[in-house]
Each structure stands twice: as structure tokens, then as C-alpha cells.
JSON list of C-alpha atoms in Angstrom, two decimals:
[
{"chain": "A", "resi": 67, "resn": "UNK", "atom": "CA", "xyz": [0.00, 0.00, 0.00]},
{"chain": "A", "resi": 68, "resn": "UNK", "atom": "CA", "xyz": [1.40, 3.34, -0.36]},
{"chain": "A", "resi": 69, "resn": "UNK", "atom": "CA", "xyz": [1.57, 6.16, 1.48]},
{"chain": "A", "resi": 70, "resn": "UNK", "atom": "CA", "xyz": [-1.63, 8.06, 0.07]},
{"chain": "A", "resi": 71, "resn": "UNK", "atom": "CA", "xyz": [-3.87, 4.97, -0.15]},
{"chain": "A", "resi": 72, "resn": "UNK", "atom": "CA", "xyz": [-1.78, 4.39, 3.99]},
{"chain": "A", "resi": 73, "resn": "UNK", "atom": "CA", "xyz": [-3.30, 7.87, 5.06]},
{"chain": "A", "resi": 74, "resn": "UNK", "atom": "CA", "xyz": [-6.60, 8.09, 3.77]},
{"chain": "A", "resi": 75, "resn": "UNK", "atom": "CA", "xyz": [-7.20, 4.76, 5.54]},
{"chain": "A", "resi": 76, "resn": "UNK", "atom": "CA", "xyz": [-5.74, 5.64, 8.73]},
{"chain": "A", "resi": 77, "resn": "UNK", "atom": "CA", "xyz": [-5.82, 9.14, 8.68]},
{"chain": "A", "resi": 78, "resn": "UNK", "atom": "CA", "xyz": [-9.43, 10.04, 7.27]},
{"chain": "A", "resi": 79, "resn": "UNK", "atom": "CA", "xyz": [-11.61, 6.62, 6.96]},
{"chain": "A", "resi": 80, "resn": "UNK", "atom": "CA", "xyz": [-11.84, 6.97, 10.88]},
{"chain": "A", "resi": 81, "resn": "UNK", "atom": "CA", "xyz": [-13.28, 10.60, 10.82]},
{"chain": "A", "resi": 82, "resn": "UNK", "atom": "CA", "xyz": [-15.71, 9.59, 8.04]},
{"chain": "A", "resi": 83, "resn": "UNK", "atom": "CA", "xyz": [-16.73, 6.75, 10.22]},
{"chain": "A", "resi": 84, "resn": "UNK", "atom": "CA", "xyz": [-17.07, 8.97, 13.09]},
{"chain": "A", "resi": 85, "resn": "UNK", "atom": "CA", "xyz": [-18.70, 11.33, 10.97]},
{"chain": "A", "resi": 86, "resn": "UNK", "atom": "CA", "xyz": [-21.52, 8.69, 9.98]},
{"chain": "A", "resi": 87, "resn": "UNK", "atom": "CA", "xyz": [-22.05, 7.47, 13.24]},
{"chain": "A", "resi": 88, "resn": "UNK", "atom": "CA", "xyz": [-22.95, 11.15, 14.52]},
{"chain": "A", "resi": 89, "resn": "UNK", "atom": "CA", "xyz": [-24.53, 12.35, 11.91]},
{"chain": "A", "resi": 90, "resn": "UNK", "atom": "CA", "xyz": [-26.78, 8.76, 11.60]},
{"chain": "A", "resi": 91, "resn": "UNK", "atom": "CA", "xyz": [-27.98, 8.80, 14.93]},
{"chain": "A", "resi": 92, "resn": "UNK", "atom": "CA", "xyz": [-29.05, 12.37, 15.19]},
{"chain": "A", "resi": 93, "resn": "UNK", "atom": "CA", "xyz": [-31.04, 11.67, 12.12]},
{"chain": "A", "resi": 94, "resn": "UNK", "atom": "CA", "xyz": [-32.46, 8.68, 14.05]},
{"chain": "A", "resi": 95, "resn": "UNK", "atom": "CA", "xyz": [-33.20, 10.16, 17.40]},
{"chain": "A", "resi": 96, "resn": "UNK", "atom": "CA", "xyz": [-34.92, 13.48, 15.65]},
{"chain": "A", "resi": 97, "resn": "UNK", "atom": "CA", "xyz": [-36.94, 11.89, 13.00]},
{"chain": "A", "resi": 98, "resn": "UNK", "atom": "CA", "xyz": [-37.04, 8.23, 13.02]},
{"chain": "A", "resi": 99, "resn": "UNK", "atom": "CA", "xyz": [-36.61, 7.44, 16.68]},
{"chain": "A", "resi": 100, "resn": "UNK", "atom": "CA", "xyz": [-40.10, 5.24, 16.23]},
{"chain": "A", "resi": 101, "resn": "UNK", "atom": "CA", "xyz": [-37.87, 2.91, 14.25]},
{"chain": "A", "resi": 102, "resn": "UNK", "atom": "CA", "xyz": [-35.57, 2.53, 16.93]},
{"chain": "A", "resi": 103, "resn": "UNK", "atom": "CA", "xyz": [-36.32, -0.74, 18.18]},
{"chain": "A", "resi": 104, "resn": "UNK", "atom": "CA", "xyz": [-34.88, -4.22, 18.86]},
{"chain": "A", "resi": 105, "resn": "UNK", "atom": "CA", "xyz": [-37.58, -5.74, 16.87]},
{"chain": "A", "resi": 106, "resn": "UNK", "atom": "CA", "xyz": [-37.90, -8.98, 19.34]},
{"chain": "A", "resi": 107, "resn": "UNK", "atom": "CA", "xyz": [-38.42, -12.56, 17.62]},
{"chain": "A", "resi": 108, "resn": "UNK", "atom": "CA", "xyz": [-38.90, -14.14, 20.34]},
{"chain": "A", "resi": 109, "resn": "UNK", "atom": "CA", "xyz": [-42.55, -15.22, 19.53]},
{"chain": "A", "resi": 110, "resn": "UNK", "atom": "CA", "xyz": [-40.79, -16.84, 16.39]},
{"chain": "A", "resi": 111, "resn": "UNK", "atom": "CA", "xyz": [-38.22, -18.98, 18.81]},
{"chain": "A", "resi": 112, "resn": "UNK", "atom": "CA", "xyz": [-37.41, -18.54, 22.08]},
{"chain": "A", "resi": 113, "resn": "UNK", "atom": "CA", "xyz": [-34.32, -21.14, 23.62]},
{"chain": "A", "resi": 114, "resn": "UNK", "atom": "CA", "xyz": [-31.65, -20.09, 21.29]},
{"chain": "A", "resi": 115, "resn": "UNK", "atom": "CA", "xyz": [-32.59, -16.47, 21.28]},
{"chain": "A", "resi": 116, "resn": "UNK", "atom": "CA", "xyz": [-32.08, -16.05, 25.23]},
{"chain": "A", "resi": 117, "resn": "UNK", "atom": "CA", "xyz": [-29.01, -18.51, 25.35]},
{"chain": "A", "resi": 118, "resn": "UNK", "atom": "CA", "xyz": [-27.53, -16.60, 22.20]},
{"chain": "A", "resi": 119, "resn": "UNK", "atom": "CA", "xyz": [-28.34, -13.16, 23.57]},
{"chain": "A", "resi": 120, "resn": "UNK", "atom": "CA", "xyz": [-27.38, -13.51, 26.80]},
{"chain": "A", "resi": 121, "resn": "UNK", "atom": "CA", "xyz": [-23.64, -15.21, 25.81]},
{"chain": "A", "resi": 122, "resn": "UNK", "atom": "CA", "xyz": [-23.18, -12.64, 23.18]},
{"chain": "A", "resi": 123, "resn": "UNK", "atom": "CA", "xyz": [-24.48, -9.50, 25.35]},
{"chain": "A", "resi": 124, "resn": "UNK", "atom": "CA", "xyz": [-22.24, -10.41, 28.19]},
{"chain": "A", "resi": 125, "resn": "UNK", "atom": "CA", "xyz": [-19.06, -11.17, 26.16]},
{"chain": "A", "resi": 126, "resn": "UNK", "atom": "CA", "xyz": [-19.05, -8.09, 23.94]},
{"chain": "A", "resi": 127, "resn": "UNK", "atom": "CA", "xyz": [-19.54, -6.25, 27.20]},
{"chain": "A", "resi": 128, "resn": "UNK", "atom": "CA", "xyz": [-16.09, -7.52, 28.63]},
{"chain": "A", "resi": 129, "resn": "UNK", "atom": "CA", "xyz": [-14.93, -7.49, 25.11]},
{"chain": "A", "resi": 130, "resn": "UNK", "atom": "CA", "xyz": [-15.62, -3.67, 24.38]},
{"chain": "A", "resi": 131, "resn": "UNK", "atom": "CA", "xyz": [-14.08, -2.29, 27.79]},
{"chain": "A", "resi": 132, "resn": "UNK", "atom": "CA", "xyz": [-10.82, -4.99, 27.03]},
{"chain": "A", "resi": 133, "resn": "UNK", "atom": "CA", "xyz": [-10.24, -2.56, 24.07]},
{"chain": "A", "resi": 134, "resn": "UNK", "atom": "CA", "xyz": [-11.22, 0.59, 25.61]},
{"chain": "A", "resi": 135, "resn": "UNK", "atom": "CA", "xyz": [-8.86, -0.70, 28.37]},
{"chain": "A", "resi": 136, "resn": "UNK", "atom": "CA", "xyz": [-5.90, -1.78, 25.94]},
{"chain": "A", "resi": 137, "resn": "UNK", "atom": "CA", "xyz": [-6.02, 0.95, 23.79]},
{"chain": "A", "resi": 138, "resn": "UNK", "atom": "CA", "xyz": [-6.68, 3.78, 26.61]},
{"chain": "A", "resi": 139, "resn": "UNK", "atom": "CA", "xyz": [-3.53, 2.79, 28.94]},
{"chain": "A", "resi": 140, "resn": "UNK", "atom": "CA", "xyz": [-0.77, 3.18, 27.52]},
{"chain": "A", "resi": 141, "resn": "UNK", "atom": "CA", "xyz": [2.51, 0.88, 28.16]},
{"chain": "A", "resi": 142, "resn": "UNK", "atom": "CA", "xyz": [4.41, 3.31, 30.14]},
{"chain": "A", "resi": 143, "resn": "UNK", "atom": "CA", "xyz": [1.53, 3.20, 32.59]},
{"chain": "A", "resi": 144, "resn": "UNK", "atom": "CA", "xyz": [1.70, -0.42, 33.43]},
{"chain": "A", "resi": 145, "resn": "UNK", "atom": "CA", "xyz": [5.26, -0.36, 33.55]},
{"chain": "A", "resi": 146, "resn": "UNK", "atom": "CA", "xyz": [5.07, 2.54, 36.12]},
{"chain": "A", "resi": 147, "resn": "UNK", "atom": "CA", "xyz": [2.64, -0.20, 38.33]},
{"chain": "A", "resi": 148, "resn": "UNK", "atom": "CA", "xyz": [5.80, -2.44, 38.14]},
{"chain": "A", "resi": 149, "resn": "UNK", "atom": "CA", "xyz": [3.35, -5.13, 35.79]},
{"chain": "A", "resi": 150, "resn": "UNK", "atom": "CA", "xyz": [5.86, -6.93, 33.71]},
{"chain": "A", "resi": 151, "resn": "UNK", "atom": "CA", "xyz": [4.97, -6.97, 29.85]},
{"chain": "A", "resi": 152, "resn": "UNK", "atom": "CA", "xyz": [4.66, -10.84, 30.32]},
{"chain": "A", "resi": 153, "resn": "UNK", "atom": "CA", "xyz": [1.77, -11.22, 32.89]},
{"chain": "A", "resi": 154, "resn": "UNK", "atom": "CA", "xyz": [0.05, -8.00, 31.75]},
{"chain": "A", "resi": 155, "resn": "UNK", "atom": "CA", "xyz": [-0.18, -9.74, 27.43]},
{"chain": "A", "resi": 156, "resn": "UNK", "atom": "CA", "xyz": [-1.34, -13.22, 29.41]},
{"chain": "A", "resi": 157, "resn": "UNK", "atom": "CA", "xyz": [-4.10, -11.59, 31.80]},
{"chain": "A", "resi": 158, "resn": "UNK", "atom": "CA", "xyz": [-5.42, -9.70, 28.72]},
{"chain": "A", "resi": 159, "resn": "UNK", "atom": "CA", "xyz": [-5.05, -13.07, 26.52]},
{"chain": "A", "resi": 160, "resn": "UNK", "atom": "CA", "xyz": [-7.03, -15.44, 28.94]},
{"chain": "A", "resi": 161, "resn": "UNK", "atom": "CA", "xyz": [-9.50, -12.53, 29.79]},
{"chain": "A", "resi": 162, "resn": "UNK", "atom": "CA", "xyz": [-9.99, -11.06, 26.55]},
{"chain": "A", "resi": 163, "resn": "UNK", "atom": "CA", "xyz": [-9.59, -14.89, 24.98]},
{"chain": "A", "resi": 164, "resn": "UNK", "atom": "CA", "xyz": [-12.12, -16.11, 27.27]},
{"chain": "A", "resi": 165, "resn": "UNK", "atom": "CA", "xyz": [-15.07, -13.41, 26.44]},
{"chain": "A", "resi": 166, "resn": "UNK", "atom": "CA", "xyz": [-14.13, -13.55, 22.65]},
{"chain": "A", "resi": 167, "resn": "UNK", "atom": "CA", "xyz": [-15.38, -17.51, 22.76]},
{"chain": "A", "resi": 168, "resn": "UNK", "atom": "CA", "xyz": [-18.46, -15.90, 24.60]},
{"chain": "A", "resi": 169, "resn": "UNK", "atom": "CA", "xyz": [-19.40, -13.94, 22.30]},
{"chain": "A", "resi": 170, "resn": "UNK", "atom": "CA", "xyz": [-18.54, -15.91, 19.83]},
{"chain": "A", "resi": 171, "resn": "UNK", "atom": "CA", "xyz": [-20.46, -18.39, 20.85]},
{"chain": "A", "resi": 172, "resn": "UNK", "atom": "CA", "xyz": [-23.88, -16.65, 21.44]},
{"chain": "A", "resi": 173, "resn": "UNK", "atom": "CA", "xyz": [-23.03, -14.95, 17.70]},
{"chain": "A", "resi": 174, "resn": "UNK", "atom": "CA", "xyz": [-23.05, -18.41, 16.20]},
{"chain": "A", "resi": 175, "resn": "UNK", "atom": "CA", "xyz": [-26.29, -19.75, 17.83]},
{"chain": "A", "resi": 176, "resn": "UNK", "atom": "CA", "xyz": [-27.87, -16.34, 17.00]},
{"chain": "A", "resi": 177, "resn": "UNK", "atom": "CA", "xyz": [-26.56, -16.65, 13.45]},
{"chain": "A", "resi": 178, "resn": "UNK", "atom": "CA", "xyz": [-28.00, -19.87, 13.12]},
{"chain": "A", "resi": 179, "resn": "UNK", "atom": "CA", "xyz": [-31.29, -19.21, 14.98]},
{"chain": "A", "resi": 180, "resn": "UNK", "atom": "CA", "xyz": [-31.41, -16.33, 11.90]},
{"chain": "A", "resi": 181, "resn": "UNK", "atom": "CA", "xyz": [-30.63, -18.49, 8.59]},
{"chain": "A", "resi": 182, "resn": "UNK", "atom": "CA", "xyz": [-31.50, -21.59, 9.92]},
{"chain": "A", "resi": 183, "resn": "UNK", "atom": "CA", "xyz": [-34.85, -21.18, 11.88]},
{"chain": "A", "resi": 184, "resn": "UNK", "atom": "CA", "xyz": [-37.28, -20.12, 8.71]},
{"chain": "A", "resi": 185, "resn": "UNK", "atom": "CA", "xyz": [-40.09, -17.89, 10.51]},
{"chain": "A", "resi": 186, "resn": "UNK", "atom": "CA", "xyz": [-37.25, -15.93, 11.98]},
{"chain": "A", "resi": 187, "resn": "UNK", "atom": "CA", "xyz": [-35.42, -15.86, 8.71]},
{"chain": "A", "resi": 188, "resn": "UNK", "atom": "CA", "xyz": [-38.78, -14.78, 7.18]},
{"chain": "A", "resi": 189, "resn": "UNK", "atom": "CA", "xyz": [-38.94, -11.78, 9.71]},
{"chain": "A", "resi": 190, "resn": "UNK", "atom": "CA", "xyz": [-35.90, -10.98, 9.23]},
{"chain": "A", "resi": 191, "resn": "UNK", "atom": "CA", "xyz": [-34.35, -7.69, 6.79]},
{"chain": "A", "resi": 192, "resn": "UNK", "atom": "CA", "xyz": [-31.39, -7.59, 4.66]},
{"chain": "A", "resi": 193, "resn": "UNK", "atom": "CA", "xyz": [-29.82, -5.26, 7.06]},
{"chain": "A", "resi": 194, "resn": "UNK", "atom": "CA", "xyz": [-30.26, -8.27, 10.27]},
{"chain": "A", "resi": 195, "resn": "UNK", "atom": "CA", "xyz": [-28.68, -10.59, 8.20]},
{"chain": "A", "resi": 196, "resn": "UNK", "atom": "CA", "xyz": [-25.99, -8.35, 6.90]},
{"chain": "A", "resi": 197, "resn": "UNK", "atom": "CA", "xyz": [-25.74, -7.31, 11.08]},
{"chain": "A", "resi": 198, "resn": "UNK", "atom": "CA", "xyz": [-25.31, -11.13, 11.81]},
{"chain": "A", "resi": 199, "resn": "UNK", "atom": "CA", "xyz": [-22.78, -11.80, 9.74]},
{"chain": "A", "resi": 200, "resn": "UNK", "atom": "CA", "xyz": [-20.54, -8.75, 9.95]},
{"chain": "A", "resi": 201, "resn": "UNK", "atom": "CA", "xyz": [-20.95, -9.03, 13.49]},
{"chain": "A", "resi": 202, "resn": "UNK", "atom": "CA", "xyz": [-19.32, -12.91, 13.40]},
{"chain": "A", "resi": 203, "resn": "UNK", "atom": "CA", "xyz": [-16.80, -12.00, 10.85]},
{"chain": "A", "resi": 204, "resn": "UNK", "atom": "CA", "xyz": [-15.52, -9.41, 13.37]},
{"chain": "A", "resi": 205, "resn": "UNK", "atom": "CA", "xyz": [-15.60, -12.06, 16.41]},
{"chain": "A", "resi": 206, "resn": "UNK", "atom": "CA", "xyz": [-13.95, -13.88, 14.45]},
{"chain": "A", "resi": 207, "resn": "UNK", "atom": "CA", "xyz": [-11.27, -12.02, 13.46]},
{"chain": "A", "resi": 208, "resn": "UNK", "atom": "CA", "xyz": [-10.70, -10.84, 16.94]},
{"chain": "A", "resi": 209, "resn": "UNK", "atom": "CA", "xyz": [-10.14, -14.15, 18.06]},
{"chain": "A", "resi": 210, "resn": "UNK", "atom": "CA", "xyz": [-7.66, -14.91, 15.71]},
{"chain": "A", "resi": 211, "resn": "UNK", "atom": "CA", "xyz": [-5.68, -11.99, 15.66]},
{"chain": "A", "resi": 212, "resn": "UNK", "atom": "CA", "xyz": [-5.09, -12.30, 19.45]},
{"chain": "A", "resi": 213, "resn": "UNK", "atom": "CA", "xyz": [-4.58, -16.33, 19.32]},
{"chain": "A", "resi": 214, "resn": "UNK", "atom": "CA", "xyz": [-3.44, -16.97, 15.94]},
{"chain": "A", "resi": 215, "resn": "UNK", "atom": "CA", "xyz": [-1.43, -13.93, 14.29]},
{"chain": "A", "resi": 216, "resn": "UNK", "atom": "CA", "xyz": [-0.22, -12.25, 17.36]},
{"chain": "A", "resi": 217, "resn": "UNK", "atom": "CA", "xyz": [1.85, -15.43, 18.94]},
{"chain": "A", "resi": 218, "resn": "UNK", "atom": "CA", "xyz": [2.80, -15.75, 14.44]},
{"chain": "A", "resi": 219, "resn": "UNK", "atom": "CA", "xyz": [4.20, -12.33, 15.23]},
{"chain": "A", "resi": 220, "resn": "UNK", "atom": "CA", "xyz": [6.31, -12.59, 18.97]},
{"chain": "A", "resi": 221, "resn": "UNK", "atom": "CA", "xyz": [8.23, -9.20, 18.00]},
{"chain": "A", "resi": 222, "resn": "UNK", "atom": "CA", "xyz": [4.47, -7.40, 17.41]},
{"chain": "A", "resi": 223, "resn": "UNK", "atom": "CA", "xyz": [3.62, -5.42, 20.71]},
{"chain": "A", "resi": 224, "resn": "UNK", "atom": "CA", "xyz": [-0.05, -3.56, 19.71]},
{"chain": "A", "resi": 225, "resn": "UNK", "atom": "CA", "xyz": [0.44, -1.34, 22.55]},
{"chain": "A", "resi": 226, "resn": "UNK", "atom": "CA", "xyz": [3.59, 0.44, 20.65]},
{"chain": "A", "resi": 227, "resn": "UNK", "atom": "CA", "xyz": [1.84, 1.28, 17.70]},
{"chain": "A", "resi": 228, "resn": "UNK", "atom": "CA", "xyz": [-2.07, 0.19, 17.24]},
{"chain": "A", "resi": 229, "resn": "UNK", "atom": "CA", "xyz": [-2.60, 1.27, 20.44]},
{"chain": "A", "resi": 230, "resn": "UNK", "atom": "CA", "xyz": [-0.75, 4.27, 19.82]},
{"chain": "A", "resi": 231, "resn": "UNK", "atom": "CA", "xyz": [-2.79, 5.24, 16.80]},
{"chain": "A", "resi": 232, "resn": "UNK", "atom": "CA", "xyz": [-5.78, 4.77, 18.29]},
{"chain": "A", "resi": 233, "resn": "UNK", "atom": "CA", "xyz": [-4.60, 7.48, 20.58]},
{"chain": "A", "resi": 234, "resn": "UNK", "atom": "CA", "xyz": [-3.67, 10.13, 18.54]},
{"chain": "A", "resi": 235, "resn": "UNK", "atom": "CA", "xyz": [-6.76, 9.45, 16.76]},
{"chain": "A", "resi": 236, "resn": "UNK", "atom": "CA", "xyz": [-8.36, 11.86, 19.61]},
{"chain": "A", "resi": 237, "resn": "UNK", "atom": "CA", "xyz": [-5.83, 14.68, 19.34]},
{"chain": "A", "resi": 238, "resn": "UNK", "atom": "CA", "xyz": [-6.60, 14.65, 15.58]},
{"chain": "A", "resi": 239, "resn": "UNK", "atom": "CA", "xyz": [-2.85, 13.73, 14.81]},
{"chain": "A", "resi": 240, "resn": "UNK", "atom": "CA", "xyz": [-2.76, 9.72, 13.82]},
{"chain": "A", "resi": 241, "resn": "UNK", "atom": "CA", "xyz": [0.48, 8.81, 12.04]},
{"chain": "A", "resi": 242, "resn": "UNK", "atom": "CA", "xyz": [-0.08, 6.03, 9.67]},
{"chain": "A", "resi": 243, "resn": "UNK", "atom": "CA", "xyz": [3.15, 4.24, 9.70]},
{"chain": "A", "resi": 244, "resn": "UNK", "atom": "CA", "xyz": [2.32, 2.95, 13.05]},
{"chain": "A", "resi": 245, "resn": "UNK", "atom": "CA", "xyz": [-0.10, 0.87, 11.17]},
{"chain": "A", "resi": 246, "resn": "UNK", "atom": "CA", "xyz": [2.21, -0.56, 8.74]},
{"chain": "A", "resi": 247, "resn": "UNK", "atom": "CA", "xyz": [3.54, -2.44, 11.40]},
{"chain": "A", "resi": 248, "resn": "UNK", "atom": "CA", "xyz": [0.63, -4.08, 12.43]},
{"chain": "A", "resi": 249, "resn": "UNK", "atom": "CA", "xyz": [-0.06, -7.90, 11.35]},
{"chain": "A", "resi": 250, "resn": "UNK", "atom": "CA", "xyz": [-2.60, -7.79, 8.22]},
{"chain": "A", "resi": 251, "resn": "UNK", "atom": "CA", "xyz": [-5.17, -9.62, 10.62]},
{"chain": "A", "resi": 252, "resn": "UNK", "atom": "CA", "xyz": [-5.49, -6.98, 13.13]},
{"chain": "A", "resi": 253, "resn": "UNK", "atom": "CA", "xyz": [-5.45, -4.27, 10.49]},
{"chain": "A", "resi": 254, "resn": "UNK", "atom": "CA", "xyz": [-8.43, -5.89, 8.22]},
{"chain": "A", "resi": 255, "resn": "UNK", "atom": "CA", "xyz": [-9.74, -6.35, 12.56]},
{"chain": "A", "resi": 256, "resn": "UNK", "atom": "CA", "xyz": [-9.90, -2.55, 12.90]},
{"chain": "A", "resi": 257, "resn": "UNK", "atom": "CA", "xyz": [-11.17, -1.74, 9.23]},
{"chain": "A", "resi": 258, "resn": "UNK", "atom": "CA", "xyz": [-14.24, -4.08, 10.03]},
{"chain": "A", "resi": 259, "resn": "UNK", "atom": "CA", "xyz": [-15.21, -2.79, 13.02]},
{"chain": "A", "resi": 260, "resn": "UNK", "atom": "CA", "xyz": [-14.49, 1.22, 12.03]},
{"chain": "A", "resi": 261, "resn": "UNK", "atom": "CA", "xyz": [-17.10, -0.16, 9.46]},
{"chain": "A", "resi": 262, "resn": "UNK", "atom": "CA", "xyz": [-19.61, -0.98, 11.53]},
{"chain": "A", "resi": 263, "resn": "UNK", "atom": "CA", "xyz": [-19.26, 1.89, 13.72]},
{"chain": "A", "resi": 264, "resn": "UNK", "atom": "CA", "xyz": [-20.21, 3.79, 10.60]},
{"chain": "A", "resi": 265, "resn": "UNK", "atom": "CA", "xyz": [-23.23, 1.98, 9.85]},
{"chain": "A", "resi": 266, "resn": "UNK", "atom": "CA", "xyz": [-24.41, 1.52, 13.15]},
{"chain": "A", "resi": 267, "resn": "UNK", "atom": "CA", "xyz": [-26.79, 4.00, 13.08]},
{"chain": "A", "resi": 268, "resn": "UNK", "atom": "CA", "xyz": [-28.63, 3.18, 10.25]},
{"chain": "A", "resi": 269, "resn": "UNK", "atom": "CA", "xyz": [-29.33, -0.60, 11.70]},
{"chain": "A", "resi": 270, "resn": "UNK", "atom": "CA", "xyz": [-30.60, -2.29, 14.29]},
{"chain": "A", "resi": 271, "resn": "UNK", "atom": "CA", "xyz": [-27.55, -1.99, 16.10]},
{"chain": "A", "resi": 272, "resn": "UNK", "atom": "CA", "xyz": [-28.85, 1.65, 17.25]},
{"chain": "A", "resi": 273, "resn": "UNK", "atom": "CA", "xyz": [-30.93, 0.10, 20.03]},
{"chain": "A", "resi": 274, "resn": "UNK", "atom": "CA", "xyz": [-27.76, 0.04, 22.20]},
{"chain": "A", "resi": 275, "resn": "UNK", "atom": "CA", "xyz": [-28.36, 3.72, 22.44]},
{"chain": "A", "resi": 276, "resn": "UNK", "atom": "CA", "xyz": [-31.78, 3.50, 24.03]},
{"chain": "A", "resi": 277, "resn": "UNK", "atom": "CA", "xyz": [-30.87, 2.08, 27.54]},
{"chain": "A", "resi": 278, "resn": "UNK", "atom": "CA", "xyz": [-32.95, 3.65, 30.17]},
{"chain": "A", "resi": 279, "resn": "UNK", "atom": "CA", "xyz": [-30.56, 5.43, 31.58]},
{"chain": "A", "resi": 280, "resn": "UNK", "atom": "CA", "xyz": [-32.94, 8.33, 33.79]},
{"chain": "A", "resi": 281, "resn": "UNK", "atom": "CA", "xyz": [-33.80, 5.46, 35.55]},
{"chain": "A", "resi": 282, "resn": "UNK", "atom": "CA", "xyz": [-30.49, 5.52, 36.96]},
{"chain": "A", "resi": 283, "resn": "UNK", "atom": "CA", "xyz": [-30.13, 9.01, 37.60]},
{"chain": "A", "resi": 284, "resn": "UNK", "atom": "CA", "xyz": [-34.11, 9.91, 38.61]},
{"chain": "A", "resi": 285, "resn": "UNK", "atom": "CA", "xyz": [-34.56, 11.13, 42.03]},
{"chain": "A", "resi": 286, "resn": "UNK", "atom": "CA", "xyz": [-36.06, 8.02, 44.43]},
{"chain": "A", "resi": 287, "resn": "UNK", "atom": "CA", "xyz": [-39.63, 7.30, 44.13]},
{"chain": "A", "resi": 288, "resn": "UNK", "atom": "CA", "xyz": [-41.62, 7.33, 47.85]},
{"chain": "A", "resi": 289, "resn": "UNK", "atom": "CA", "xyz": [-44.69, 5.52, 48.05]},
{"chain": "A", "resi": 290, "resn": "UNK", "atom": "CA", "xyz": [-46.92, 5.49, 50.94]},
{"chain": "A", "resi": 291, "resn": "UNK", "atom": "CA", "xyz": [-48.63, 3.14, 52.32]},
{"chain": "A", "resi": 292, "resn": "UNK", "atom": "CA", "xyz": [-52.80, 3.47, 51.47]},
{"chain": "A", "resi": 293, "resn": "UNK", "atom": "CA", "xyz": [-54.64, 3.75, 54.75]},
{"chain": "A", "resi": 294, "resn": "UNK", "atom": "CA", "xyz": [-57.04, 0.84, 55.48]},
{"chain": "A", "resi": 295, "resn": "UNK", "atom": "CA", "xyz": [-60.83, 1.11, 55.33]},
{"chain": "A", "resi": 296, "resn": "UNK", "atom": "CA", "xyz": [-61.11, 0.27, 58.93]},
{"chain": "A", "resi": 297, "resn": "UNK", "atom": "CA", "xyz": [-58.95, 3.43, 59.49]},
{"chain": "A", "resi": 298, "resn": "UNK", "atom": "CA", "xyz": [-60.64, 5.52, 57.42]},
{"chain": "A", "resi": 299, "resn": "UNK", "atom": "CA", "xyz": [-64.01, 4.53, 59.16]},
{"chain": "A", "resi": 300, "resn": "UNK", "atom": "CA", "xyz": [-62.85, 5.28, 62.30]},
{"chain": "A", "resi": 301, "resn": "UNK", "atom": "CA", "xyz": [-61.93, 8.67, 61.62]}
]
């Protein structure tokens, strides 16, 4: 790749994707938030669905902050805490390794539950399917970018440069010859999921948006207790 084609996928394509995602969702939420829905199936089938969704939900949890995490601290941090380079890339291998299969796992029965099952295929839009699979190809890739490619690659350290880039990213100054020296499997990793970011909005993906969160934040609700009829009689 050279340099141009280097920068305007490392340099721009994440501020386009950025861009989409913003400007997506505030379309959503101001004119088409009544579209904004999870669209349930679970009429259609119910086992798989709640095994699926509940392996996936809670691994891409632990997966998501794992990257925030790795990407976020830099290695000059952990070396400060005195946590040798060693222990900190096997504690984020087993961890990270171990909610990967996770959500791999309730990806594939939710795949399956999708193409395989036909009323929920039937119910189903291009865009699910096309949200299915780009979700699994991702998993996937994760998975064997950390297990396969990385121990291919013993010299590759992602906190010296992917994790770098990702940083500068904020401070609007990425350099893109950190990400020449990053193992083809991670890059295609990152281009995937900068791709979804982008079209998140526009799917069913935008859901994740709509937790409840005044719920959390409400002042407490004080109920009080209705006086009997007896009570009110002798009054």
C-alpha cells in the first residue's frame, strides 16, 4: 500500500466513520426514533434467542471495555505499576480470549437461529442478516488476531503502535506508519469494526443507544402506604 492509499485509511476513513455514526444517529433520534427498536423474535423462537443473547451480550460487554482498556492505557503506565509486559499480554489473553469464545459463541447460535430457523429468517431484513454476519466475521477475526497472528508475530507489541494510533486518533494527529507495522489480521480487525461503527446508526444496532438510563439518575420514588378502610371509618 502506499503512502496516500496508507493515510486516507488511517488518517481520514476513521473521521468519516465517526462522521456517519454522529450524523446517523441524530437523524435517528430526531426523526425516526419510532424505528428505533430491537424488533424482538422471540414469539418466532425462544431457547436459542435467550441462550444466544445472553452469551453474546455479556461477552461483547467484557470485550468492548478490554479494548477501551488496551487501547486507553498506555505501556508506560503499566510499567510505572511495576506489571511486567509478560503477565500484563497473558491476563489480557485469557481474559480477553475467554469473552471472545463468549461472544462468539452466542453470535453463532444467534446466526443460526437467523438463517437456519425459517419464521425468523422470514422476519428478518437484509440489514439483520448483513448485522449477523458482519458481526461474526468481526468475532472472528478478533479471536484470531489475538490467538493466531499475534503469537505468528512474537516481535508485534499492539500497545507500541495500534494502540498508539488509536490514541492520537483523539488529538486529531494519527500517524499512519504505526499501522504498517501491524499484522494484516489486526489491520483488516480494525477496518471491520471502524465499518460498523459507521453503519451503526442506520441498523438495528442503534438500540444500544436507548438504555434507560434516567432510571439511573431519577430522584427516588416514595410511596406510601394506602390507609385501610377500617382506618378511614374510624376517623
Amino acid at each position: 500500500m502506499n503512502d496516500i492509499g496508507a493515510f486516507l485509511l488511517w488518517c481520514v476513513f476513521p473521521y468519516l466513520a465517526l462522521g456517519s455514526f454522529i450524523f446517523g444517529t441524530i437523524i435517528r433520534f430526531t426523526w425516526f426514533r419510532g424505528g428505533i427498536t430491537a424488533k424482538s423474535s422471540e414469539l418466532l423462537e425462544k431457547k436459542q434467542l435467550m441462550i444466544g443473547s445472553i452469551l453474546f451480550h455479556v461477552g461483547i460487554i467484557f470485550v468492548f471495555f478490554g479494548h477501551v482498556v488496551g487501547v486507553l492505557i498506555p505501556k508506560a503506565f503499566t510499567d510505572w505499576l511495576g506489571i511486567p509486559n509478560e503477565v500484563y499480554h497473558i491476563g489480557a489473553l485469557v481474559m480477553g480470549g475467554l469473552a471472545g469464545f463468549m461472544a462468539l459463541a452466542g453470535m453463532l447460535l444467534l446466526t443460526h437461529r437467523r438463517f437456519a430457523n425459517k419464521r425468523v429468517f422470514s422476519a428478518s431484513s437484509f440489514s439483520d442478516l448483513v448485522v449477523n454476519l458482519s458481526l461474526l466475521i468481526i468475532i472472528i477475526l478478533g479471536l484470531t488476531a489475538s490467538l493466531v497472528e499475534g503469537p505468528l508475530h512474537p516481535e508485534f507489541n499492539y500497545r507500541l503502535n495500534l494502540s498508539v494510533w488509536a490514541r492520537q486518533l483523539f488529538y486529531f494527529r494519527p500517524d499512519f506508519h504505526l499501522m504498517l507495522q501491524v499484522p494484516i489480521v489486526f489491520r483488516i480487525h480494525v477496518i471491520c469494526g471502524l465499518l460498523i461503527f459507521a453503519f451503526f446508526p442506520y441498523t438495528r444496532l442503534i438500540h444500544a443507544l436507548t438504555l434507560p438510563w434516567q432510571y439511573i439518575f431519577r430522584r427516588p420514588i416514595v410511596y406510601r402506604r394506602k390507609p385501610s378502610i377500617r382506618g378511614d371509618q374510624n376517623r
